[in-house]
């Protein structure tokens, strides 16, 4: 996916994106961070031709989103998902909802069945196959919505704050699902989020500010710099903040992003202190 | 006067085959000048509990007394008076903004109370000031043109303008970015500490709850599973995890360190306190 010199303004003249250049490889797991109104959501809508840039081009596997004749192929390649699962579920039963997309592609029924089965397996919702959507938790609903997109076999999956409305359990369910889809199905994931800790396992983190790409790097560099994150209106993961507080107290530990590694580091550090 | 729950139970569809128990045997008191946090997994009854606090729902068993009066026995005007005392901020309250100007949206409640002229003006200005919304630059704007965090604060200002004694907030920070959440938390704190409002705060972000409130109630399966100060509850992290509630990351680190450093004290509130405790143990080579 190639975003080349893209600028975008809404009809009221409010300029939202300015000269965005970004390449996303098939199979990549990319996280987009940024404060409110930094342009993240607008960018996601440009990726599948829901919006078309004023300047520059968005190319999906070489297909230009400006080209009306290619729009259907673009949308088959790029699946889009939003925060509120209730706004994007169309049926009343889990498997019927997941089948909605493939049915509209006019696929043979055996193929539809296969795809629904595989998609539900990928989001770990097989045992809720025949459940009513009403009876599901927020996390389960969002996983069903993800399965609905997955059943279309997109090469890229773009998710705009899919965990914003979920409780911590639902959030971790959805995040685990995305990581497993990325690893097993090789689907590229483009995840927009307010939660920097969701970027820990990404291949790359892109920070947006004022409609521009302000910073891009590995999670290990971006997430471990609380001062710079703050300057873009973001908060570092709590583990990183803990490491900084310990440093201020004279304990210089190498930066880590996960709880396990932090615990081990402190234990090792303490053993060394004891030997001194 | 407090909000008092005595042995309160609530069932949806009471008496029907699909009856569902939402709350059982709740004993709880909320005082003015106090901040109470309610945490619990999805479906544990938090929203039902909040709706019982201002008479949107009435108890199936037991009784709720709000400033000494029972909403179950109230009629129209009394109920209206109750809702003025206990303001409930729903999830995503900005969805309910409907006027063309910020001023009118916030003025809607006090106008209905009969306020006019400079009295009304002052009330709107006060509410905006409390919510850190600049009157000069924002009062004539369209609510839709504001940022997510500003919209949410306009919605809360609309409720505050009625001058309730209690403000009950259901996930007020959900979907906001870091800065939006910080401002909102400081506003909520001020409403209690400066203005003396009773605050009930429901949030999935445990860091926000533990860092703000005086007392925490943990609701699981419609029952109060734990109750205490934030430090009390954090000190019982294992019990929280058994209930399916994940501790904030720095408290998880502390909890895990007890395997090899049994002298670690667990009841630490926030990253700074956790770091202080780890530092203490490292310095004394415990």
Coordinates of N, CA and C in Angstrom, one line a residue, chain B residues 22-104:
Chain B
X22 N -29.7 -8.6 38.1 CA -28.6 -7.7 37.8 C -27.9 -7.3 39.0
X23 N -28.6 -7.2 40.1 CA -27.9 -6.8 41.4 C -28.6 -7.6 42.6
X24 N -27.7 -8.0 43.5 CA -28.3 -8.6 44.7 C -27.6 -8.1 46.0
X25 N -28.5 -7.8 47.0 CA -28.1 -7.5 48.3 C -27.0 -6.4 48.4
X26 N -27.3 -5.3 47.8 CA -26.3 -4.2 47.8 C -26.5 -3.3 49.0
X27 N -25.5 -3.1 49.8 CA -25.5 -2.2 50.9 C -24.4 -1.2 50.6
X28 N -24.8 0.1 50.5 CA -23.8 1.1 50.0 C -24.2 2.5 50.4
X29 N -23.3 3.3 50.7 CA -23.6 4.7 51.1 C -22.7 5.6 50.3
X30 N -23.2 6.7 49.7 CA -22.4 7.7 49.1 C -22.7 9.0 49.7
X31 N -21.6 9.7 50.2 CA -21.8 11.0 50.9 C -21.4 12.1 49.9
X32 N -21.9 13.3 50.3 CA -21.4 14.5 49.6 C -20.0 14.7 50.0
X33 N -19.2 15.5 49.2 CA -17.8 15.7 49.5 C -17.0 14.4 49.4
X34 N -17.5 13.4 48.7 CA -16.8 12.1 48.7 C -16.7 11.7 47.2
X35 N -15.6 11.0 46.9 CA -15.5 10.4 45.5 C -15.5 8.9 45.7
X36 N -16.5 8.3 45.1 CA -16.6 6.8 45.1 C -16.3 6.3 43.7
X37 N -15.5 5.3 43.6 CA -15.2 4.6 42.4 C -15.9 3.3 42.3
X38 N -16.4 2.9 41.2 CA -17.0 1.6 41.0 C -16.3 0.9 39.8
X39 N -15.7 -0.3 40.1 CA -15.1 -1.0 39.1 C -15.7 -2.4 39.0
X40 N -15.5 -3.1 37.9 CA -16.1 -4.4 37.7 C -16.1 -4.8 36.3
X41 N -16.1 -6.1 35.9 CA -16.1 -6.5 34.5 C -17.4 -6.1 33.9
X42 N -17.5 -6.1 32.5 CA -18.7 -5.8 31.8 C -19.8 -6.8 32.2
X43 N -21.0 -6.3 32.4 CA -22.1 -7.1 32.8 C -22.2 -7.4 34.3
X44 N -21.4 -6.7 35.1 CA -21.4 -6.9 36.5 C -22.5 -6.1 37.2
X45 N -23.1 -5.2 36.5 CA -24.2 -4.5 37.2 C -23.9 -3.0 37.4
X46 N -22.8 -2.5 37.0 CA -22.4 -1.1 37.3 C -23.5 -0.1 36.8
X47 N -23.9 -0.3 35.5 CA -24.8 0.7 35.0 C -26.2 0.6 35.7
X48 N -26.6 -0.6 36.0 CA -27.9 -0.7 36.8 C -27.8 0.0 38.1
X49 N -26.6 -0.2 38.8 CA -26.4 0.5 40.1 C -26.5 2.0 39.9
X50 N -25.9 2.6 38.9 CA -26.0 4.0 38.7 C -27.4 4.5 38.5
X51 N -28.1 3.7 37.7 CA -29.5 4.1 37.3 C -30.4 4.1 38.5
X52 N -30.1 3.2 39.5 CA -30.8 3.2 40.8 C -30.6 4.5 41.6
X53 N -29.4 5.1 41.4 CA -29.0 6.3 42.2 C -29.8 7.5 41.9
X54 N -30.4 7.6 40.7 CA -31.3 8.8 40.5 C -32.7 8.5 40.0
X55 N -33.1 7.3 40.4 CA -34.5 6.9 40.2 C -34.9 6.6 38.8
X56 N -33.9 6.4 37.8 CA -34.3 5.9 36.5 C -34.8 4.5 36.7
X57 N -34.2 3.7 37.5 CA -34.7 2.4 37.9 C -35.1 2.5 39.4
X58 N -36.1 1.7 39.8 CA -36.3 1.6 41.3 C -36.1 0.2 41.7
X59 N -35.6 0.0 43.0 CA -35.2 -1.3 43.5 C -36.3 -2.4 43.4
X60 N -35.9 -3.6 43.0 CA -36.9 -4.7 43.1 C -37.0 -5.2 44.5
X61 N -35.9 -5.2 45.2 CA -35.9 -5.6 46.7 C -35.1 -4.5 47.4
X62 N -35.4 -4.4 48.7 CA -34.7 -3.4 49.5 C -35.1 -2.0 49.2
X63 N -34.3 -1.0 49.7 CA -34.7 0.3 49.4 C -33.5 1.2 49.2
X64 N -33.7 2.2 48.3 CA -32.7 3.3 48.0 C -33.2 4.5 48.6
X65 N -32.5 5.2 49.5 CA -32.9 6.5 50.0 C -31.9 7.6 49.5
X66 N -32.5 8.6 48.8 CA -31.7 9.7 48.3 C -32.1 10.9 49.1
X67 N -31.2 11.4 49.8 CA -31.5 12.5 50.8 C -32.7 12.2 51.6
X68 N -32.8 11.0 52.1 CA -33.9 10.5 52.9 C -35.2 10.1 52.2
X69 N -35.3 10.3 50.9 CA -36.5 10.0 50.2 C -36.4 8.8 49.3
X70 N -37.4 8.0 49.2 CA -37.4 6.8 48.4 C -38.0 7.0 47.0
X71 N -37.2 6.9 45.9 CA -37.7 7.2 44.6 C -38.9 6.3 44.2
X72 N -38.9 5.1 44.9 CA -40.0 4.2 44.5 C -41.4 4.8 44.8
X73 N -41.4 5.7 45.8 CA -42.7 6.3 46.2 C -42.9 7.7 45.5
X74 N -42.1 8.1 44.6 CA -42.2 9.4 44.1 C -43.0 9.6 42.9
X75 N -43.7 10.7 42.8 CA -44.5 11.1 41.6 C -43.7 12.1 40.8
X76 N -44.3 12.5 39.7 CA -43.7 13.4 38.7 C -42.8 14.5 39.2
X77 N -43.4 15.5 39.9 CA -42.6 16.6 40.3 C -41.5 16.3 41.3
X78 N -41.8 15.3 42.2 CA -40.8 14.9 43.2 C -39.6 14.3 42.5
X79 N -39.9 13.4 41.5 CA -38.9 12.8 40.7 C -38.0 13.8 40.0
X80 N -38.7 14.8 39.4 CA -37.9 15.9 38.8 C -36.9 16.5 39.7
X81 N -37.4 16.8 41.0 CA -36.6 17.4 42.0 C -35.4 16.5 42.3
X82 N -35.7 15.2 42.4 CA -34.6 14.2 42.6 C -33.5 14.2 41.5
X83 N -34.0 14.3 40.3 CA -33.0 14.3 39.2 C -32.2 15.5 39.2
X84 N -32.7 16.6 39.8 CA -31.9 17.8 39.9 C -30.8 17.6 41.0
X85 N -31.1 16.8 42.0 CA -30.1 16.6 43.0 C -29.0 15.6 42.6
X86 N -29.4 14.6 41.8 CA -28.5 13.6 41.4 C -28.4 13.6 39.9
X87 N -27.3 14.1 39.3 CA -27.1 14.2 37.9 C -26.3 13.0 37.4
X88 N -26.9 12.4 36.4 CA -26.3 11.1 35.8 C -25.7 11.4 34.5
X89 N -24.4 11.3 34.3 CA -23.8 11.5 33.0 C -23.6 10.1 32.3
X90 N -24.4 9.9 31.3 CA -24.3 8.6 30.6 C -23.0 8.4 29.8
X91 N -22.8 7.2 29.3 CA -21.6 7.0 28.4 C -21.8 7.8 27.2
X92 N -20.7 8.3 26.6 CA -20.8 9.2 25.4 C -21.9 10.3 25.5
X93 N -21.9 11.1 26.5 CA -23.0 12.1 26.7 C -23.0 13.1 25.6
X94 N -21.9 13.2 24.8 CA -21.9 14.2 23.7 C -22.9 13.9 22.6
X95 N -23.3 12.6 22.6 CA -24.3 12.2 21.6 C -25.6 12.9 21.8
X96 N -25.8 13.5 23.1 CA -27.1 14.1 23.4 C -27.0 15.6 23.3
X97 N -25.9 16.2 22.7 CA -25.9 17.6 22.5 C -26.8 17.9 21.3
X98 N -27.7 18.9 21.5 CA -28.7 19.1 20.4 C -28.9 20.6 20.0
X99 N -28.3 21.5 20.7 CA -28.5 22.9 20.4 C -27.5 23.3 19.4
X100 N -27.7 24.5 18.7 CA -26.7 25.0 17.7 C -25.5 25.7 18.3
X101 N -25.7 26.1 19.6 CA -24.6 26.9 20.2 C -24.3 26.2 21.6
X102 N -23.1 26.2 21.9 CA -22.6 25.6 23.2 C -23.4 26.3 24.3
X103 N -23.6 27.6 24.3 CA -24.3 28.3 25.3 C -25.7 27.8 25.6
X104 N -26.4 27.6 24.5 CA -27.8 27.2 24.6 C -27.9 25.7 25.1

